[in-house]
Coordinates of C-alpha atoms in Angstrom, one line a residue:
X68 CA -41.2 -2.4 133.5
X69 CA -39.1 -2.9 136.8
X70 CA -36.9 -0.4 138.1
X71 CA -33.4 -1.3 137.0
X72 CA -31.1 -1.2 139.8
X73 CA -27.0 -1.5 138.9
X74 CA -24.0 -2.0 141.5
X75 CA -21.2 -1.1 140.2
X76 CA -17.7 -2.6 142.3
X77 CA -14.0 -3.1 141.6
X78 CA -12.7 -5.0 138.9
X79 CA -10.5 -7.8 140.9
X80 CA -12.4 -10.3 143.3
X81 CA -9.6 -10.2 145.1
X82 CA -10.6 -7.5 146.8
X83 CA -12.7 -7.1 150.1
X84 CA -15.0 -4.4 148.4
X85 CA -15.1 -6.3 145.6
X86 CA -16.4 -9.2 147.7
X87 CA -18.4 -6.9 149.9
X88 CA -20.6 -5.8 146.6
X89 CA -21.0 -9.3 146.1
X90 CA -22.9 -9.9 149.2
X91 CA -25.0 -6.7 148.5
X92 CA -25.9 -7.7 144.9
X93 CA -26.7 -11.3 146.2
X94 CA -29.6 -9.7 148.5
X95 CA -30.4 -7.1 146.1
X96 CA -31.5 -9.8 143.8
X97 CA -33.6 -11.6 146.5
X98 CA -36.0 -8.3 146.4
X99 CA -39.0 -8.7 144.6
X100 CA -40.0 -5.7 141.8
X101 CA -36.8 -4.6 141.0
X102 CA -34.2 -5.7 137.8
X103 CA -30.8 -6.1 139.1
X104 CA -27.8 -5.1 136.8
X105 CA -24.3 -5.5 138.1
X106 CA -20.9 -4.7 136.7
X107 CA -17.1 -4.9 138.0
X108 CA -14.8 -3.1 136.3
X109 CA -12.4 0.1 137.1
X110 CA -12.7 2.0 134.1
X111 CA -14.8 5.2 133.9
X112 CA -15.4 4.2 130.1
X113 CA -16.7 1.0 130.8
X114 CA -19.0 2.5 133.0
X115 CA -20.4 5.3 130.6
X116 CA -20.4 2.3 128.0
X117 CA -22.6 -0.1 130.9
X118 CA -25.1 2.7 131.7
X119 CA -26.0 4.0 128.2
X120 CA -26.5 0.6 126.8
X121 CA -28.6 -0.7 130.0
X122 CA -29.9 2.8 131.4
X123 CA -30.0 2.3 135.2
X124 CA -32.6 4.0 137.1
X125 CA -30.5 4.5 140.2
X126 CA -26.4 3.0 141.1
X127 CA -25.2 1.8 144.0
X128 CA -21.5 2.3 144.4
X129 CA -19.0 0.6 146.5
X130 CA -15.7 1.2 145.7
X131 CA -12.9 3.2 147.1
X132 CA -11.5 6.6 145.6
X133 CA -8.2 6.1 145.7
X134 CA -8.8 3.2 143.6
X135 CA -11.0 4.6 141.5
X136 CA -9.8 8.1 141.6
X137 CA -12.3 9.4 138.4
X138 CA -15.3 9.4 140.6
X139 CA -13.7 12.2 141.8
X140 CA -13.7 14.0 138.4
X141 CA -15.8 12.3 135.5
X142 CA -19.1 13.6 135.4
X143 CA -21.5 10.5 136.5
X144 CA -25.0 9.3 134.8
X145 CA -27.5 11.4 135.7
X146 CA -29.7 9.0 137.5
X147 CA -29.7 8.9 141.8
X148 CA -26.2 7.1 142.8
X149 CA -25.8 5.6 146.5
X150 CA -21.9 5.6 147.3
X151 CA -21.2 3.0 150.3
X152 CA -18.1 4.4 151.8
X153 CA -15.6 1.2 153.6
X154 CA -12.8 3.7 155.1
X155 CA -14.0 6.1 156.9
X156 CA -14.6 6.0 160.8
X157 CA -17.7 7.9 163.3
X158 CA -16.0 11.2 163.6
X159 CA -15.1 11.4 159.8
X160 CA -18.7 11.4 158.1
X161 CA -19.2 14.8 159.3
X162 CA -16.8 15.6 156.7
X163 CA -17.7 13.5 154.0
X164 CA -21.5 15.0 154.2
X165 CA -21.6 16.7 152.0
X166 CA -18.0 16.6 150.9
X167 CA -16.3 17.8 148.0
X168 CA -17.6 14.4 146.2
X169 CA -20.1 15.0 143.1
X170 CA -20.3 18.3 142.8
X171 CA -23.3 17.9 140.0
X172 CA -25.1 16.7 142.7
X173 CA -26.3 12.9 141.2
X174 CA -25.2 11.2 144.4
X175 CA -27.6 11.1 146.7
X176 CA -27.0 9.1 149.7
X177 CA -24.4 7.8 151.5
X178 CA -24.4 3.9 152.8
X179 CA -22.3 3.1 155.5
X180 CA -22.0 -1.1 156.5
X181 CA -21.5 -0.2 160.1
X182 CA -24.2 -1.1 162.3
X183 CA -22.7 1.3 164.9
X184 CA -23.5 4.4 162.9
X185 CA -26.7 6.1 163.9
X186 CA -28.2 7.1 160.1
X187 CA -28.7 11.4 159.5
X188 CA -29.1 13.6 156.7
X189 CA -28.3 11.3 153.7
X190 CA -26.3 9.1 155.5
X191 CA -28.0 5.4 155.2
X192 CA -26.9 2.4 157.2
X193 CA -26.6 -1.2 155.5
X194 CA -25.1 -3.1 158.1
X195 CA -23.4 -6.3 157.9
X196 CA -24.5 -9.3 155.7
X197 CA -23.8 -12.4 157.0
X198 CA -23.9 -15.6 155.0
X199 CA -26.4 -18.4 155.5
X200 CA -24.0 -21.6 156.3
X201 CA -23.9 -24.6 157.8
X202 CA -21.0 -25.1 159.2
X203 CA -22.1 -28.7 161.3
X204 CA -21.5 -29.8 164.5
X205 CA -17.9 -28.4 166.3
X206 CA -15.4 -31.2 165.8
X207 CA -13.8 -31.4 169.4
X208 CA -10.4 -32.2 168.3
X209 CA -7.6 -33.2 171.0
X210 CA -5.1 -31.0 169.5
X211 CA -7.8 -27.8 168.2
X212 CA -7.5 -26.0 164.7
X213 CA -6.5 -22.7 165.0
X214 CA -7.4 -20.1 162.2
X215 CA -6.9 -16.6 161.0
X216 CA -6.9 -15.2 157.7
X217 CA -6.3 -12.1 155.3
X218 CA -4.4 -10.8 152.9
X219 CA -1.0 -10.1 154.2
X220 CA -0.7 -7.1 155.9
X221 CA 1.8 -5.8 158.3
X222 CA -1.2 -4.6 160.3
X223 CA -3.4 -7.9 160.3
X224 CA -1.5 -9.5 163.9
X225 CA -0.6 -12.3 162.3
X226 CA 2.3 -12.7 164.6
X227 CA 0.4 -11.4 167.1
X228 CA -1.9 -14.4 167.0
X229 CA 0.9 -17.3 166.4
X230 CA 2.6 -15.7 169.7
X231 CA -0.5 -16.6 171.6
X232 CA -0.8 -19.5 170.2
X233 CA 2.0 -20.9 170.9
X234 CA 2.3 -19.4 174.6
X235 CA -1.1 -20.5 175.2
X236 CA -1.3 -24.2 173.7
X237 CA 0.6 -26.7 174.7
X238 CA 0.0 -28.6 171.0
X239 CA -2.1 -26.9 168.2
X240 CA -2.3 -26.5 164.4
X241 CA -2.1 -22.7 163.7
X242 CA -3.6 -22.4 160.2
X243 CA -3.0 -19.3 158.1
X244 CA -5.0 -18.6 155.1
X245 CA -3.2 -15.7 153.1
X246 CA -4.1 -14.6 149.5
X247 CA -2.3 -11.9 147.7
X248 CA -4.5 -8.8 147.0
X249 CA -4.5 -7.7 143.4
X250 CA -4.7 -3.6 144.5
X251 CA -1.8 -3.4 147.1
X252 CA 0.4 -6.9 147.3
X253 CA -0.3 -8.9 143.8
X254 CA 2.6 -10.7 143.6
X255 CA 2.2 -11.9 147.7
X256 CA 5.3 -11.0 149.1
X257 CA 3.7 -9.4 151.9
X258 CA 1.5 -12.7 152.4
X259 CA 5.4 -14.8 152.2
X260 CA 6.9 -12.3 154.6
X261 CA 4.1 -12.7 157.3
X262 CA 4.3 -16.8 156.7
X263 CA 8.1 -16.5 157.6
X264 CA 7.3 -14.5 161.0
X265 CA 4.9 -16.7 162.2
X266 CA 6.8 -19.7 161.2
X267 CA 9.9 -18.3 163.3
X268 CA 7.6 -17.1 166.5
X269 CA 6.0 -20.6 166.8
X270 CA 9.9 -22.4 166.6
X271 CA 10.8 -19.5 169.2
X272 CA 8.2 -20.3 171.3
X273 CA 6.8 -23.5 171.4
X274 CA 8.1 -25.6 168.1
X275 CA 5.4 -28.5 169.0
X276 CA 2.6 -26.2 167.4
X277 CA 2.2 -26.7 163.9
X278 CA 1.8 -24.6 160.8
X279 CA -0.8 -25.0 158.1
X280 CA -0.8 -22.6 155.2
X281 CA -2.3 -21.9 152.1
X282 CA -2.5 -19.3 149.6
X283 CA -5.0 -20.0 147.0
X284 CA -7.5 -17.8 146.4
X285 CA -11.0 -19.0 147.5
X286 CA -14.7 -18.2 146.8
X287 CA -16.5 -17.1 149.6
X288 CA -18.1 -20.4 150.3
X289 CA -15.0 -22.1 150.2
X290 CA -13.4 -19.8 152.6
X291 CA -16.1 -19.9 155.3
X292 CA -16.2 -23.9 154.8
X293 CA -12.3 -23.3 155.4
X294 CA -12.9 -21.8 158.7
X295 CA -15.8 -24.0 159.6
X296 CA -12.9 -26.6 159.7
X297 CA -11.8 -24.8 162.7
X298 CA -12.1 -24.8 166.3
X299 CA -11.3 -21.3 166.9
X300 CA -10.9 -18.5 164.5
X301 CA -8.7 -15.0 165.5
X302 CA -8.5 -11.5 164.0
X303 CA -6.1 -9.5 166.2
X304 CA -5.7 -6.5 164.0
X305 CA -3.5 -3.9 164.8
X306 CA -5.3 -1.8 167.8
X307 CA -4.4 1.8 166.4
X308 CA -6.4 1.0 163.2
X309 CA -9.1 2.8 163.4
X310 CA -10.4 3.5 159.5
X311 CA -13.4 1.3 158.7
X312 CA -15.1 -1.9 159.6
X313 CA -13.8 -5.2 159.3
X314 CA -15.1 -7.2 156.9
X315 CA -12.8 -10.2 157.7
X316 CA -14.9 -10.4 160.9
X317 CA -17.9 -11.2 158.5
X318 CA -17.2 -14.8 157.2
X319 CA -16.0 -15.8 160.6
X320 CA -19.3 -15.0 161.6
X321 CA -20.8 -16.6 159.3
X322 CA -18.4 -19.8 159.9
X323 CA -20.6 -19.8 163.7
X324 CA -17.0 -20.8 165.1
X325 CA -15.5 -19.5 168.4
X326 CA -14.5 -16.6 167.6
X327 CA -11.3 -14.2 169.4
X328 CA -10.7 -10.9 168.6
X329 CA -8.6 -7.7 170.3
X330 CA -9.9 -4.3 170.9
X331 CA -9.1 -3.1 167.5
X332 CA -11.6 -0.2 166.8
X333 CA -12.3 -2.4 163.2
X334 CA -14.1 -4.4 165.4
X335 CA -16.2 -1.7 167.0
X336 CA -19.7 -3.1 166.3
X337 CA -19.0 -6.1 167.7
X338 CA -21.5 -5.5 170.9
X339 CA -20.0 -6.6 175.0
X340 CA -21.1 -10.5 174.5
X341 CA -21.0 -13.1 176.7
X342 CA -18.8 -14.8 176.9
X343 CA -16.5 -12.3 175.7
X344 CA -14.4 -13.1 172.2
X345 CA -11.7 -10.6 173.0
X346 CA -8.4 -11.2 174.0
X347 CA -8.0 -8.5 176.8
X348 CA -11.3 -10.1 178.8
X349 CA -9.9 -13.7 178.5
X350 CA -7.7 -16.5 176.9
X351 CA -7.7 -18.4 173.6
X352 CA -8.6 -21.7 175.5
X353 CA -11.1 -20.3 177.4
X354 CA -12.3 -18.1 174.1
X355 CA -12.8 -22.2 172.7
X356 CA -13.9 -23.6 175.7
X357 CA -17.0 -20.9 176.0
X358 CA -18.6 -22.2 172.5
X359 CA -20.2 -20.0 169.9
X360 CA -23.9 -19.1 171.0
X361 CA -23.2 -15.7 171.2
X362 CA -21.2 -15.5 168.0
X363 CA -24.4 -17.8 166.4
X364 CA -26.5 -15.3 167.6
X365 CA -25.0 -12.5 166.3
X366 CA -24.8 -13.7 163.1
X367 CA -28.6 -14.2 162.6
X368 CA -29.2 -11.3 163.6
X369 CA -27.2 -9.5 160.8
X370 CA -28.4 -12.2 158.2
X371 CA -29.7 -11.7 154.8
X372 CA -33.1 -10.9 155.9
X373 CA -32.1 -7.5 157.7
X374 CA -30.1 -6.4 154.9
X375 CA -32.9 -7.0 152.5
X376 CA -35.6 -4.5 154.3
X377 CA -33.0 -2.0 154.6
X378 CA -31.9 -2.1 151.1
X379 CA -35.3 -2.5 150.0
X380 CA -35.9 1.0 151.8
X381 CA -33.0 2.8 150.2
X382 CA -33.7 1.8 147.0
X383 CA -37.1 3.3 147.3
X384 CA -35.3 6.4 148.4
X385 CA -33.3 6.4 145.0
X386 CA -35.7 5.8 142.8
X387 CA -38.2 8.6 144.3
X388 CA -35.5 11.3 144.1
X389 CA -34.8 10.4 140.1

C-alpha cells in the first residue's frame, strides 16, 4: 500500500497560506509512490475526525498559530508532522528550533519556503513554487498596463506605487487588484480604503493616468492570466516588514512580466539581477523597458520540478522517523 501523505491548511482560500498549500499539494501529487490526502479546515475536531478515518502516515502542516491557535495545545496524531512556518524571519528560527511547539514531540521538521535559508538540524527548505504559465508574447502597448495586487493592507504600498506611477508616466492604466481576506479584512474595507488613496494620489498628481480596479476573488490561474495582461507588475511593500517571504512575488513570477519591486526584506530571496527590478537601482520605465529575461529565468528555476525533489526527500525523512 502507498504511504499516505495528508496536508492539512486553512479553511478559507482566501488566504495566502491557504493558497500556498495548494501549490505544495499540487506537486505533492505529481510524486510517484505516495497517496496524497488533503484537507482545509480550522477545526482541531475535524482534524482528529480526518486522521482517524484516513490514518495518515506522516502530515505536512502549513498554517499559522495565531490562526489556528490549538496546535499549540491539542495533542496531535501520533504519526511524523512537518510544520512549514510563513512568518518568521533568518534570526528567528533559532528560537523556533526547538521551541515550545509540540511538546509530545510528533513534529518532526520544520519547512521553511525561503530559498535564502541555509537548512540545519530539522529545519528543511521548500522553496518557492512557481507556476507553469504561458503568459504569450508582451503586448507593447502605447499607453502600458500597470499592475499590483493584494489584499488590502496598510503596509502593501499601494500608494506608494500609484505615486510613482503617476510621477513617472506621463499616461498609464494603474490597475489594482484587491480581494478582501476572510482572516483579517472580510468585509474589504481595508481593500475600499486603499482604492480611495490611490484614486486621490493619481488626481493629485497626474489625473491623465487612469484607474482600473477589481475586487473579485480569483483562482490562481485567473489571477496570474490577470497580470499576464500587464506590462509591468509592482510590489512595493512596506520596507520595515521584515516577517516572512512574499508570496505575492510568486504569481508575478509566474506571470514572466517585468517585474518592480523595493528593498522590502519580504523580498529578500530575490537574488542582485540584471537588470535590476528594484525601485532604488532604477525607474518604472526603465524597470519595462529592460524586459523580463531575468525574471523568466528565475522563475524556471524555482518551478515545479525543484519543489518536487525536495519534497520528495522530506517526505522520505517523515516516513523513516514514523
Amino acid at each position: 500500500m502507498k504511504p499516505r501523505v495528508l496536508t492539512w491548511s486553512h479553511a478559507s482560500p482566501k488566504c495566502g497560506i491557504h493558497q500556498t498549500n495548494l501549490q505544495t499539494e499540487e506537486v505533492l501529487r505529481s510524486i510517484d509512490g505516495i497517496k496524497v490526502l488533503s484537507h482545509y479546515s480550522d477545526s482541531a475536531e475535524d482534524y482528529w475526525n480526518f486522521c482517524r478515518s484516513y490514518h495518515p502516515d506522516c502530515v505536512i502542516v502549513s498554517a499559522m498559530a495565531r490562526v489556528q491557535h490549538w496546535w499549540l495545545s491539542q495533542p496531535l496524531y501520533p504519526v511524523p508532522h512537518a510544520w512549514t512556518i510563513h512568518e518568521t524571519t533568518p534570526d528567528a528560527w533559532q528560537e523556533i528550533l526547538p521551541g515550545p511547539y509540540d511538546p509530545r514531540g510528533h513534529i518532526k521538521l520544520w519547512l521553511s519556503l525561503d530559498p535564502s535559508l541555509q537548512e540545519h538540524s530539522r529545519l528543511r527548505t521548500i522553496g518557492r513554487i512557481i507556476n507553469s504559465f504561458d503568459a504569450g508574447p508582451p503586448r507593447c502597448r502605447e499607453i502600458p498596463w500597470i499592475g499590483t495586487f493584494g489584499f488590502g493592507f496598510s503596509d502593501k504600498g499601494f500608494m506608494d506605487v500609484a505615486r510613482m506611477v503617476a510621477e513617472q508616466f506621463s499616461q498609464a492604466t494603474l490597475r489594482l487588484h484587491l480581494a478582501a481576506s476572510d482572516y483579517v479584512d472580510p468585509f474589504g474595507a481595508q481593500a475600499s480604503q486603499r482604492v480611495t488613496e490611490c484614486r486621490s494620489v493619481l488626481q493629485s498628481i497626474n489625473p491623465a493616468i487612469q484607474l482600473d480596479v477589481s475586487r473579485l476573488w480569483m483562482s490562481q490561474q485567473d489571477l496570474i492570466a490577470w497580470l499576464g495582461e500587464n506590462d509591468l507588475n509592482c510590489l512595493l511593500y512596506d520596507v520595515n516588514k521584515a516577517v516572512g517571504i512574499s508570496g505575492g512575488l510568486d504569481w508575478l513570477l509566474a506571470a514572466r512580466r517585468p517585474i518592480a519591486i523595493n528593498r522590502c526584506p519580504m523580498f529578500r530571496h530575490i537574488p542582485d539581477l540584471q537588470p535590476s527590478p528594484r525601485i532604488e537601482d532604477s525607474d518604472l520605465p526603465s524597470i519595462l523597458s529592460g524586459g523580463s529575461s531575468s525574471i523568466e529565468a528565475l522563475a524556471d528555476q524555482w518551478g515545479c520540478g525543484a519543489a518536487r525533489t525536495k519534497l520528495k526527500s522530506i517526505i522520505q525523512e517523515l516516513l523513516s522517523l514514523k
